[in-house]
Structures are given as structure tokens and as C-alpha cells.
Coordinates of N, CA and C in Angstrom, one line a residue:
M1 N 0.9 -1.2 0.0 CA 0.0 0.0 0.0 C 0.9 1.2 0.0
S2 N 0.7 2.1 -0.9 CA 1.5 3.3 -1.0 C 1.0 4.3 0.1
S3 N 1.9 5.3 0.3 CA 1.6 6.3 1.3 C 0.3 7.1 1.0
S4 N 0.1 7.4 -0.3 CA -1.1 8.1 -0.7 C -2.3 7.3 -0.5
S5 N -2.3 6.0 -0.9 CA -3.5 5.2 -0.7 C -3.8 4.9 0.7
G6 N -2.7 4.8 1.5 CA -2.8 4.6 3.0 C -3.5 5.8 3.6
S7 N -3.1 7.0 3.2 CA -3.8 8.2 3.7 C -5.2 8.3 3.3
V8 N -5.5 8.0 2.1 CA -6.9 8.0 1.7 C -7.7 7.0 2.5
F9 N -7.2 5.8 2.7 CA -7.9 4.8 3.6 C -8.1 5.3 5.0
A10 N -7.1 5.9 5.6 CA -7.2 6.4 6.9 C -8.2 7.5 7.0
V11 N -8.2 8.4 6.0 CA -9.2 9.5 6.1 C -10.6 8.9 5.9
G12 N -10.8 8.0 5.0 CA -12.1 7.4 4.8 C -12.6 6.6 6.0
G13 N -11.7 5.9 6.7 CA -12.0 5.2 7.9 C -12.4 6.2 9.0
Y14 N -11.7 7.3 9.1 CA -12.0 8.3 10.1 C -13.4 8.9 9.9
M15 N -13.7 9.2 8.6 CA -15.0 9.7 8.2 C -16.1 8.7 8.6
L16 N -15.9 7.5 8.3 CA -16.9 6.5 8.5 C -17.1 6.3 10.0
C17 N -16.0 6.3 10.8 CA -16.2 6.2 12.3 C -16.9 7.4 12.9
S18 N -16.5 8.6 12.4 CA -17.1 9.8 12.9 C -18.6 9.9 12.6
A19 N -19.0 9.5 11.4 CA -20.4 9.5 11.0 C -21.2 8.5 11.8
T20 N -20.6 7.3 12.0 CA -21.3 6.2 12.8 C -21.4 6.7 14.2
L21 N -20.4 7.3 14.8 CA -20.5 7.8 16.2 C -21.6 8.9 16.3
L22 N -21.6 9.8 15.3 CA -22.6 10.9 15.4 C -24.0 10.3 15.4
I23 N -24.3 9.4 14.5 CA -25.6 8.8 14.4 C -26.0 8.0 15.6
S24 N -25.0 7.2 16.1 CA -25.3 6.4 17.3 C -25.5 7.3 18.6
N25 N -24.8 8.4 18.7 CA -25.0 9.3 19.8 C -26.3 10.0 19.7
K26 N -26.7 10.4 18.5 CA -28.1 11.0 18.3 C -29.1 10.0 18.8
Y27 N -29.0 8.8 18.4 CA -30.0 7.7 18.7 C -30.0 7.5 20.2
A28 N -28.8 7.4 20.8 CA -28.7 7.2 22.3 C -29.4 8.3 23.1
I29 N -29.1 9.6 22.6 CA -29.7 10.7 23.3 C -31.2 10.7 23.1
H30 N -31.7 10.3 21.9 CA -33.1 10.2 21.7 C -33.8 9.2 22.6
K31 N -33.2 8.1 22.7 CA -33.8 7.0 23.6 C -33.5 7.2 25.1
L32 N -32.4 7.9 25.4 CA -32.1 8.1 26.8 C -31.6 9.5 27.0
P33 N -32.6 10.5 27.3 CA -32.2 11.9 27.3 C -31.4 12.3 28.5
A34 N -30.2 11.7 28.6 CA -29.3 12.0 29.7 C -27.9 12.1 29.2
P35 N -27.6 13.2 28.6 CA -26.3 13.3 27.9 C -25.1 13.1 28.8
S36 N -25.1 13.5 30.0 CA -24.0 13.2 30.9 C -23.8 11.7 31.2
F37 N -24.9 11.0 31.3 CA -24.8 9.5 31.5 C -24.3 8.9 30.3
V38 N -24.7 9.3 29.1 CA -24.2 8.7 27.9 C -22.7 9.0 27.7
L39 N -22.3 10.2 28.0 CA -20.9 10.5 27.9 C -20.1 9.7 28.9
F40 N -20.5 9.6 30.2 CA -19.8 8.8 31.2 C -19.7 7.3 30.7
S41 N -20.8 6.8 30.2 CA -20.8 5.4 29.7 C -19.8 5.2 28.6
Q42 N -19.8 6.1 27.7 CA -18.8 6.0 26.6 C -17.4 6.1 27.1
L43 N -17.1 7.0 28.0 CA -15.7 7.1 28.5 C -15.3 5.9 29.3
A44 N -16.2 5.4 30.2 CA -16.0 4.3 31.0 C -15.8 3.0 30.1
G45 N -16.6 2.9 29.1 CA -16.5 1.7 28.2 C -15.1 1.8 27.4
T46 N -14.8 3.0 27.0 CA -13.5 3.1 26.3 C -12.3 2.8 27.2
A47 N -12.4 3.2 28.4 CA -11.3 2.9 29.4 C -11.2 1.4 29.6
I48 N -12.3 0.8 29.8 CA -12.3 -0.7 30.0 C -11.7 -1.4 28.8
V49 N -12.1 -1.0 27.6 CA -11.6 -1.7 26.4 C -10.1 -1.5 26.3
V50 N -9.6 -0.3 26.5 CA -8.2 0.1 26.4 C -7.4 -0.7 27.4
K51 N -7.8 -0.7 28.7 CA -7.1 -1.4 29.7 C -7.1 -2.9 29.5
T52 N -8.2 -3.5 28.9 CA -8.3 -4.9 28.6 C -7.3 -5.2 27.5
A53 N -7.3 -4.4 26.4 CA -6.4 -4.6 25.3 C -4.9 -4.5 25.8
Q54 N -4.7 -3.6 26.7 CA -3.3 -3.5 27.2 C -2.9 -4.8 28.0
A55 N -3.9 -5.2 28.9 CA -3.6 -6.4 29.7 C -3.4 -7.7 28.9
L56 N -4.1 -7.7 27.7 CA -3.9 -8.9 26.8 C -2.7 -8.7 25.9
G57 N -2.0 -7.6 26.0 CA -0.8 -7.4 25.2 C -1.1 -6.9 23.7
Y58 N -2.3 -6.5 23.4 CA -2.6 -6.1 22.1 C -2.1 -4.7 21.8
I59 N -2.0 -3.8 22.8 CA -1.6 -2.5 22.7 C -0.7 -2.1 23.8
K60 N 0.1 -1.0 23.7 CA 1.0 -0.5 24.7 C 0.5 0.9 25.1
C61 N 0.2 1.1 26.3 CA -0.3 2.4 26.8 C 0.7 3.1 27.7
D62 N 0.8 4.4 27.6 CA 1.6 5.1 28.6 C 0.9 5.2 29.9
A63 N 1.6 5.3 30.9 CA 1.0 5.4 32.3 C 0.4 6.8 32.4
L64 N -0.6 6.9 33.2 CA -1.3 8.2 33.4 C -0.4 9.1 34.3
E65 N 0.0 10.2 33.8 CA 0.9 11.1 34.5 C 0.1 12.4 34.9
K66 N 0.3 12.8 36.1 CA -0.5 14.0 36.6 C -0.2 15.2 35.8
S67 N 1.1 15.4 35.4 CA 1.5 16.6 34.6 C 0.8 16.6 33.2
K68 N 0.6 15.5 32.6 CA -0.1 15.4 31.3 C -1.6 15.7 31.5
A69 N -2.1 15.1 32.6 CA -3.5 15.3 32.8 C -3.9 16.7 33.1
I70 N -3.0 17.4 33.8 CA -3.2 18.9 34.1 C -3.2 19.7 32.8
K71 N -2.2 19.3 31.9 CA -2.1 20.1 30.7 C -3.4 19.8 29.8
F72 N -4.0 18.7 29.9 CA -5.1 18.3 29.1 C -6.4 18.8 29.7
L73 N -6.4 19.2 31.0 CA -7.6 19.6 31.7 C -8.4 20.7 31.0
P74 N -7.8 21.8 30.4 CA -8.6 22.8 29.7 C -9.4 22.3 28.5
V75 N -8.8 21.3 27.8 CA -9.5 20.7 26.7 C -10.7 19.9 27.2
A76 N -10.6 19.2 28.2 CA -11.7 18.4 28.8 C -12.8 19.3 29.3
L77 N -12.4 20.4 29.9 CA -13.4 21.4 30.5 C -14.2 22.0 29.3
I78 N -13.5 22.4 28.3 CA -14.1 23.0 27.1 C -15.1 22.1 26.5
F79 N -14.7 20.8 26.4 CA -15.5 19.8 25.8 C -16.8 19.6 26.6
L80 N -16.6 19.5 28.0 CA -17.8 19.3 28.8 C -18.7 20.5 28.8
S81 N -18.2 21.7 28.6 CA -19.0 22.9 28.5 C -19.9 22.9 27.3
T82 N -19.6 22.1 26.3 CA -20.4 22.1 25.1 C -21.6 21.1 25.2
I83 N -21.7 20.4 26.3 CA -22.8 19.4 26.5 C -24.0 20.1 27.1

């Protein structure tokens, strides 16, 4: 696979994932009008999948560092303010 076709595949995959998440989130909020709960469930589910994949040796994750978390805090707060 050439670099160009790999980029096209990556962009197409990202677009497909984004569209699928948008539609599934709209459906989830329609059926369960509790955006904070839906967000918490998605974040908790993601954390469980990532930690499980790490424990099984499928992926390698960096340890959670307080300095990195503090630097990311403004991004998280801005995201939460949009809900």
C-alpha cells in the first residue's frame, strides 16, 4: 500500500467512524435523554476496552501522569461545557 492510498484509507475510515458515532450518539440521546450519563458510559467503556487490550498485550499504553492530565484539563473542560 502506497503512502497516498494509505492516507486515503485512513481519512475514509476516520470519516466512517465519525459518521457512525454521530448517528449512534443522536440515537442514544433520543432514547435516553441524559447526555452526561451517555458521555460517562462511553468514556468508561473506552477505558475498560483500552485497559483490557493492554492487559492482553494487544496495545501498549503510557502510564497516566499527573502533569499530562493537568495540561489536558482545559481541553476536557471546554468539551464538557459544550454538552
